[in-house]
PDB file of C-alpha atoms in Angstrom:
ATOM      1  CA  VAL V   1     158.055 -29.552 149.942  1.00  0.00           C
ATOM      2  CA  GLU V   2     156.079 -27.075 147.850  1.00  0.00           C
ATOM      3  CA  ARG V   3     153.665 -29.799 146.811  1.00  0.00           C
ATOM      4  CA  GLN V   4     153.005 -30.616 150.461  1.00  0.00           C
ATOM      5  CA  ILE V   5     152.208 -26.963 151.113  1.00  0.00           C
ATOM      6  CA  LEU V   6     149.787 -26.878 148.187  1.00  0.00           C
ATOM      7  CA  ASP V   7     148.217 -30.154 149.337  1.00  0.00           C
ATOM      8  CA  GLN V   8     147.628 -28.585 152.752  1.00  0.00           C
ATOM      9  CA  GLN V   9     145.891 -25.690 151.004  1.00  0.00           C
ATOM     10  CA  ARG V  10     143.734 -28.257 149.166  1.00  0.00           C
ATOM     11  CA  VAL V  11     144.896 -27.137 145.752  1.00  0.00           C
ATOM     12  CA  PRO V  12     143.663 -29.749 143.216  1.00  0.00           C
ATOM     13  CA  LYS V  13     145.486 -31.355 140.312  1.00  0.00           C
ATOM     14  CA  ILE V  14     149.098 -30.948 141.401  1.00  0.00           C
ATOM     15  CA  ALA V  15     151.942 -32.569 139.481  1.00  0.00           C
ATOM     16  CA  VAL V  16     155.647 -32.259 140.242  1.00  0.00           C
ATOM     17  CA  VAL V  17     157.916 -32.012 137.204  1.00  0.00           C
ATOM     18  CA  PRO V  18     161.624 -32.200 138.091  1.00  0.00           C
ATOM     19  CA  ASN V  19     164.638 -30.530 136.555  1.00  0.00           C
ATOM     20  CA  ILE V  20     166.135 -32.405 133.619  1.00  0.00           C
ATOM     21  CA  HIS V  21     169.701 -33.676 133.843  1.00  0.00           C
ATOM     22  CA  ARG V  22     171.781 -35.892 131.604  1.00  0.00           C
ATOM     23  CA  THR V  23     175.227 -37.291 132.293  1.00  0.00           C
ATOM     24  CA  ALA V  24     177.886 -35.080 130.719  1.00  0.00           C
ATOM     25  CA  ASN V  25     179.499 -36.738 127.697  1.00  0.00           C
ATOM     26  CA  VAL V  26     183.053 -35.924 128.719  1.00  0.00           C
ATOM     27  CA  GLU V  27     186.094 -37.865 129.847  1.00  0.00           C
ATOM     28  CA  ARG V  28     186.137 -37.851 133.640  1.00  0.00           C
ATOM     29  CA  THR V  29     189.197 -36.734 135.534  1.00  0.00           C
ATOM     30  CA  SER V  30     190.466 -38.599 138.578  1.00  0.00           C
ATOM     31  CA  PHE V  31     190.693 -37.629 142.236  1.00  0.00           C
ATOM     32  CA  GLN V  32     194.411 -36.954 141.887  1.00  0.00           C
ATOM     33  CA  GLU V  33     193.946 -34.709 138.850  1.00  0.00           C
ATOM     34  CA  ARG V  34     191.606 -32.343 140.699  1.00  0.00           C
ATOM     35  CA  GLU V  35     192.064 -29.678 143.334  1.00  0.00           C
ATOM     36  CA  GLY V  36     190.126 -26.924 145.068  1.00  0.00           C
ATOM     37  CA  LEU V  37     186.460 -26.279 145.824  1.00  0.00           C
ATOM     38  CA  LEU V  38     183.796 -25.088 143.386  1.00  0.00           C
ATOM     39  CA  PHE V  39     180.483 -23.232 143.669  1.00  0.00           C
ATOM     40  CA  ILE V  40     178.193 -21.998 140.906  1.00  0.00           C
ATOM     41  CA  GLY V  41     175.195 -19.675 141.011  1.00  0.00           C
ATOM     42  CA  GLY V  42     173.768 -16.459 139.636  1.00  0.00           C
ATOM     43  CA  TYR V  43     174.180 -13.640 142.129  1.00  0.00           C
ATOM     44  CA  ASN V  44     170.938 -11.904 141.273  1.00  0.00           C
ATOM     45  CA  HIS V  45     169.491 -14.692 143.434  1.00  0.00           C
ATOM     46  CA  PRO V  46     169.780 -13.863 147.176  1.00  0.00           C
ATOM     47  CA  PRO V  47     170.155 -17.499 148.376  1.00  0.00           C
ATOM     48  CA  ASN V  48     173.377 -17.759 146.357  1.00  0.00           C
ATOM     49  CA  ILE V  49     174.802 -14.591 147.888  1.00  0.00           C
ATOM     50  CA  ASP V  50     173.969 -15.896 151.350  1.00  0.00           C
ATOM     51  CA  ALA V  51     175.540 -19.271 150.508  1.00  0.00           C
ATOM     52  CA  VAL V  52     178.912 -17.916 149.355  1.00  0.00           C
ATOM     53  CA  THR V  53     179.057 -15.392 152.195  1.00  0.00           C
ATOM     54  CA  TRP V  54     178.481 -18.155 154.740  1.00  0.00           C
ATOM     55  CA  LEU V  55     181.002 -20.345 152.919  1.00  0.00           C
ATOM     56  CA  ILE V  56     183.855 -17.836 152.850  1.00  0.00           C
ATOM     57  CA  ARG V  57     183.211 -15.964 156.104  1.00  0.00           C
ATOM     58  CA  GLU V  58     182.337 -18.865 158.419  1.00  0.00           C
ATOM     59  CA  ILE V  59     182.998 -22.291 156.882  1.00  0.00           C
ATOM     60  CA  MET V  60     186.299 -21.778 155.096  1.00  0.00           C
ATOM     61  CA  PRO V  61     188.136 -20.278 158.097  1.00  0.00           C
ATOM     62  CA  LEU V  62     187.557 -23.639 159.796  1.00  0.00           C
ATOM     63  CA  VAL V  63     188.860 -25.476 156.728  1.00  0.00           C
ATOM     64  CA  TRP V  64     191.850 -23.151 156.397  1.00  0.00           C
ATOM     65  CA  GLN V  65     192.870 -23.913 159.964  1.00  0.00           C
ATOM     66  CA  GLN V  66     193.759 -27.417 158.766  1.00  0.00           C
ATOM     67  CA  MET V  67     194.303 -26.802 155.047  1.00  0.00           C
ATOM     68  CA  PRO V  68     195.559 -23.220 154.691  1.00  0.00           C
ATOM     69  CA  ASP V  69     196.191 -23.467 150.933  1.00  0.00           C
ATOM     70  CA  MET V  70     192.709 -24.676 149.987  1.00  0.00           C
ATOM     71  CA  THR V  71     191.286 -22.604 147.105  1.00  0.00           C
ATOM     72  CA  VAL V  72     187.662 -21.792 146.290  1.00  0.00           C
ATOM     73  CA  THR V  73     186.246 -20.795 142.896  1.00  0.00           C
ATOM     74  CA  LEU V  74     182.907 -18.972 142.816  1.00  0.00           C
ATOM     75  CA  LEU V  75     181.397 -19.262 139.339  1.00  0.00           C
ATOM     76  CA  GLY V  76     178.310 -17.377 138.232  1.00  0.00           C
ATOM     77  CA  SER V  77     176.949 -14.278 136.569  1.00  0.00           C
ATOM     78  CA  ASN V  78     176.325 -10.844 138.046  1.00  0.00           C
ATOM     79  CA  PRO V  79     178.389 -11.068 141.236  1.00  0.00           C
ATOM     80  CA  ASP V  80     177.312  -8.256 143.543  1.00  0.00           C
ATOM     81  CA  ARG V  81     179.713  -6.024 145.475  1.00  0.00           C
ATOM     82  CA  GLU V  82     179.561  -8.280 148.543  1.00  0.00           C
ATOM     83  CA  THR V  83     180.435 -11.368 146.510  1.00  0.00           C
ATOM     84  CA  VAL V  84     183.255  -9.638 144.626  1.00  0.00           C
ATOM     85  CA  ALA V  85     184.703  -8.566 147.984  1.00  0.00           C
ATOM     86  CA  LEU V  86     185.045 -12.232 148.950  1.00  0.00           C
ATOM     87  CA  GLY V  87     187.738 -12.463 146.291  1.00  0.00           C
ATOM     88  CA  GLU V  88     189.970 -10.129 148.268  1.00  0.00           C
ATOM     89  CA  ASP V  89     191.325 -13.298 149.865  1.00  0.00           C
ATOM     90  CA  SER V  90     193.911 -14.658 147.412  1.00  0.00           C
ATOM     91  CA  ARG V  91     192.530 -18.167 147.921  1.00  0.00           C
ATOM     92  CA  VAL V  92     189.095 -17.157 146.583  1.00  0.00           C
ATOM     93  CA  THR V  93     188.407 -16.541 142.875  1.00  0.00           C
ATOM     94  CA  VAL V  94     185.199 -14.809 141.735  1.00  0.00           C
ATOM     95  CA  THR V  95     184.983 -15.397 137.979  1.00  0.00           C
ATOM     96  CA  GLY V  96     181.778 -13.715 136.846  1.00  0.00           C
ATOM     97  CA  TYR V  97     179.949 -15.258 133.886  1.00  0.00           C
ATOM     98  CA  ILE V  98     181.796 -18.019 132.006  1.00  0.00           C
ATOM     99  CA  PRO V  99     180.266 -19.449 128.796  1.00  0.00           C
ATOM    100  CA  ASP V 100     181.596 -22.984 129.304  1.00  0.00           C
ATOM    101  CA  VAL V 101     181.925 -24.215 132.878  1.00  0.00           C
ATOM    102  CA  THR V 102     182.845 -27.795 131.937  1.00  0.00           C
ATOM    103  CA  PRO V 103     186.605 -27.385 132.603  1.00  0.00           C
ATOM    104  CA  HIS V 104     185.841 -26.118 136.101  1.00  0.00           C
ATOM    105  CA  PHE V 105     183.661 -29.105 136.973  1.00  0.00           C
ATOM    106  CA  LEU V 106     186.390 -31.446 135.737  1.00  0.00           C
ATOM    107  CA  ARG V 107     189.250 -29.608 137.429  1.00  0.00           C
ATOM    108  CA  HIS V 108     187.847 -29.077 140.933  1.00  0.00           C
ATOM    109  CA  ARG V 109     187.750 -31.892 143.454  1.00  0.00           C
ATOM    110  CA  VAL V 110     184.672 -30.972 145.520  1.00  0.00           C
ATOM    111  CA  PHE V 111     181.520 -29.040 144.704  1.00  0.00           C
ATOM    112  CA  VAL V 112     180.023 -27.121 147.634  1.00  0.00           C
ATOM    113  CA  ALA V 113     176.474 -25.776 147.889  1.00  0.00           C
ATOM    114  CA  PRO V 114     175.933 -24.303 151.373  1.00  0.00           C
ATOM    115  CA  LEU V 115     172.387 -23.115 150.685  1.00  0.00           C
ATOM    116  CA  ARG V 116     170.448 -22.059 153.782  1.00  0.00           C
ATOM    117  CA  TYR V 117     167.184 -21.195 152.054  1.00  0.00           C
ATOM    118  CA  GLY V 118     165.503 -21.468 148.652  1.00  0.00           C
ATOM    119  CA  ALA V 119     162.764 -23.595 147.112  1.00  0.00           C
ATOM    120  CA  GLY V 120     162.579 -26.495 144.705  1.00  0.00           C
ATOM    121  CA  MET V 121     165.266 -28.679 143.178  1.00  0.00           C
ATOM    122  CA  LYS V 122     168.622 -26.958 142.915  1.00  0.00           C
ATOM    123  CA  GLY V 123     170.030 -27.133 139.399  1.00  0.00           C
ATOM    124  CA  LYS V 124     173.588 -26.641 140.639  1.00  0.00           C
ATOM    125  CA  ILE V 125     173.432 -29.964 142.498  1.00  0.00           C
ATOM    126  CA  GLY V 126     172.229 -31.842 139.433  1.00  0.00           C
ATOM    127  CA  GLN V 127     174.812 -30.088 137.276  1.00  0.00           C
ATOM    128  CA  SER V 128     177.617 -31.235 139.534  1.00  0.00           C
ATOM    129  CA  LEU V 129     176.299 -34.799 139.499  1.00  0.00           C
ATOM    130  CA  GLU V 130     176.241 -34.655 135.684  1.00  0.00           C
ATOM    131  CA  TYR V 131     180.011 -34.250 135.759  1.00  0.00           C
ATOM    132  CA  GLY V 132     180.590 -36.747 138.566  1.00  0.00           C
ATOM    133  CA  THR V 133     181.941 -34.074 140.885  1.00  0.00           C
ATOM    134  CA  PRO V 134     181.112 -35.065 144.495  1.00  0.00           C
ATOM    135  CA  VAL V 135     178.930 -32.656 146.460  1.00  0.00           C
ATOM    136  CA  VAL V 136     178.789 -31.303 149.986  1.00  0.00           C
ATOM    137  CA  SER V 137     175.511 -29.480 150.582  1.00  0.00           C
ATOM    138  CA  THR V 138     172.781 -28.736 153.089  1.00  0.00           C
ATOM    139  CA  GLY V 139     169.386 -30.352 153.517  1.00  0.00           C
ATOM    140  CA  ILE V 140     167.891 -27.356 151.700  1.00  0.00           C
ATOM    141  CA  GLY V 141     170.386 -27.785 148.881  1.00  0.00           C
ATOM    142  CA  ILE V 142     169.551 -31.433 148.182  1.00  0.00           C
ATOM    143  CA  GLU V 143     165.797 -31.356 148.802  1.00  0.00           C
ATOM    144  CA  GLY V 144     163.536 -32.964 146.237  1.00  0.00           C
ATOM    145  CA  MET V 145     166.237 -35.077 144.607  1.00  0.00           C
ATOM    146  CA  GLY V 146     166.116 -38.238 146.693  1.00  0.00           C
ATOM    147  CA  LEU V 147     169.828 -38.057 147.442  1.00  0.00           C
ATOM    148  CA  ILE V 148     171.269 -40.175 150.256  1.00  0.00           C
ATOM    149  CA  ASN V 149     173.846 -38.796 152.660  1.00  0.00           C
ATOM    150  CA  GLY V 150     177.051 -40.808 152.395  1.00  0.00           C
ATOM    151  CA  GLU V 151     175.976 -42.593 149.201  1.00  0.00           C
ATOM    152  CA  ASN V 152     175.769 -39.902 146.529  1.00  0.00           C
ATOM    153  CA  VAL V 153     176.193 -36.681 148.527  1.00  0.00           C
ATOM    154  CA  LEU V 154     177.472 -35.458 151.878  1.00  0.00           C
ATOM    155  CA  GLU V 155     174.996 -33.366 153.889  1.00  0.00           C
ATOM    156  CA  ALA V 156     175.961 -30.794 156.514  1.00  0.00           C
ATOM    157  CA  ASN V 157     173.872 -27.997 158.021  1.00  0.00           C
ATOM    158  CA  GLN V 158     176.199 -26.269 160.502  1.00  0.00           C
ATOM    159  CA  SER V 159     179.458 -24.438 159.833  1.00  0.00           C
ATOM    160  CA  HIS V 160     181.712 -26.844 161.737  1.00  0.00           C
ATOM    161  CA  GLU V 161     180.051 -29.908 160.207  1.00  0.00           C
ATOM    162  CA  PHE V 162     180.218 -28.455 156.706  1.00  0.00           C
ATOM    163  CA  ALA V 163     183.922 -27.765 157.151  1.00  0.00           C
ATOM    164  CA  ARG V 164     184.479 -31.272 158.500  1.00  0.00           C
ATOM    165  CA  GLN V 165     182.744 -32.872 155.521  1.00  0.00           C
ATOM    166  CA  ILE V 166     184.740 -30.760 153.064  1.00  0.00           C
ATOM    167  CA  ILE V 167     188.019 -31.847 154.650  1.00  0.00           C
ATOM    168  CA  ARG V 168     186.894 -35.461 154.873  1.00  0.00           C
ATOM    169  CA  LEU V 169     185.810 -35.697 151.225  1.00  0.00           C
ATOM    170  CA  TYR V 170     188.793 -33.747 149.954  1.00  0.00           C
ATOM    171  CA  ASN V 171     191.264 -36.168 151.553  1.00  0.00           C
ATOM    172  CA  ASP V 172     189.446 -39.505 151.301  1.00  0.00           C
ATOM    173  CA  GLU V 173     189.984 -40.888 147.809  1.00  0.00           C
ATOM    174  CA  GLU V 174     187.857 -43.985 148.429  1.00  0.00           C
ATOM    175  CA  LEU V 175     184.894 -41.930 149.621  1.00  0.00           C
ATOM    176  CA  TRP V 176     185.378 -39.511 146.721  1.00  0.00           C
ATOM    177  CA  ASN V 177     185.372 -42.340 144.182  1.00  0.00           C
ATOM    178  CA  ASN V 178     182.251 -43.878 145.730  1.00  0.00           C
ATOM    179  CA  LEU V 179     180.304 -40.610 145.525  1.00  0.00           C
ATOM    180  CA  ALA V 180     181.589 -39.855 142.030  1.00  0.00           C
ATOM    181  CA  GLY V 181     180.668 -43.348 140.888  1.00  0.00           C
ATOM    182  CA  ASN V 182     177.140 -43.024 142.269  1.00  0.00           C
ATOM    183  CA  SER V 183     176.513 -39.670 140.600  1.00  0.00           C
ATOM    184  CA  GLU V 184     175.130 -41.065 137.339  1.00  0.00           C
ATOM    185  CA  LYS V 185     172.675 -43.322 139.150  1.00  0.00           C
ATOM    186  CA  ALA V 186     171.559 -40.385 141.313  1.00  0.00           C
ATOM    187  CA  ILE V 187     170.284 -38.422 138.301  1.00  0.00           C
ATOM    188  CA  THR V 188     168.755 -41.351 136.406  1.00  0.00           C
ATOM    189  CA  SER V 189     165.227 -40.292 137.331  1.00  0.00           C
ATOM    190  CA  PHE V 190     165.884 -36.803 135.936  1.00  0.00           C
ATOM    191  CA  ALA V 191     166.964 -37.991 132.469  1.00  0.00           C
ATOM    192  CA  PRO V 192     165.013 -36.581 129.469  1.00  0.00           C
ATOM    193  CA  ASP V 193     163.283 -39.873 128.612  1.00  0.00           C
ATOM    194  CA  PHE V 194     162.194 -40.399 132.207  1.00  0.00           C
ATOM    195  CA  VAL V 195     160.800 -36.874 132.560  1.00  0.00           C
ATOM    196  CA  ARG V 196     159.129 -37.130 129.155  1.00  0.00           C
ATOM    197  CA  GLU V 197     157.166 -40.115 130.430  1.00  0.00           C
ATOM    198  CA  GLN V 198     156.164 -38.211 133.558  1.00  0.00           C
ATOM    199  CA  LEU V 199     154.910 -35.311 131.446  1.00  0.00           C
ATOM    200  CA  LYS V 200     152.989 -37.702 129.206  1.00  0.00           C
ATOM    201  CA  GLN V 201     151.191 -39.125 132.228  1.00  0.00           C
ATOM    202  CA  VAL V 202     150.300 -35.609 133.411  1.00  0.00           C
ATOM    203  CA  PHE V 203     148.911 -34.610 130.009  1.00  0.00           C
ATOM    204  CA  ASP V 204     147.079 -37.915 129.538  1.00  0.00           C
ATOM    205  CA  CYS V 205     145.403 -37.372 132.908  1.00  0.00           C
ATOM    206  CA  LEU V 206     144.335 -33.866 131.965  1.00  0.00           C
ATOM    207  CA  LEU V 207     142.985 -34.982 128.592  1.00  0.00           C
ATOM    208  CA  LYS V 208     140.908 -37.731 130.177  1.00  0.00           C
ATOM    209  CA  GLU V 209     139.271 -35.169 132.422  1.00  0.00           C
ATOM    210  CA  GLU V 210     138.156 -32.927 129.529  1.00  0.00           C
TER     211      GLU V 210
END
């Protein structure tokens, strides 16, 4: 999206370099071994504060109508007062900074990223795919990654639809396994070797122009 804006401004010599992701070298846990919802993000970043506020104040009440015991874990450093207050509900845990988040990605069943604004690729989406944890996110959340709704992610952009997709993915083991199984393929083009080749092409092009 940002490249298109720069193209419209006739900015020359633009190259897009993606985030780098590699499949986590860990033993995957199954659908049945996991429970609860997971979010991760630094709370010095306003889009993350907006995302968790929308999640807990508007989306989760719809989920809790059907699944009243559903828990949500909000990982991430520097939670502000508003984010900490979300943990006043006993079903919501605000952890603050955690050095190793691997156990959380292997223990939770669904990763949620209800981002309503923000630019560029979202590292939290790629991180979840690294661990094979299926994702429900918005169009803003998955932009720039070439993800396909229903194949390697579930997309939802309104509160009721987001809640519906959470409930659907949380209870549908076949769908969960399909998304989890497609996670590795989804980040293939963001692997170190692949990005290294992209960077080489960029630098080769620049050197030829000197």
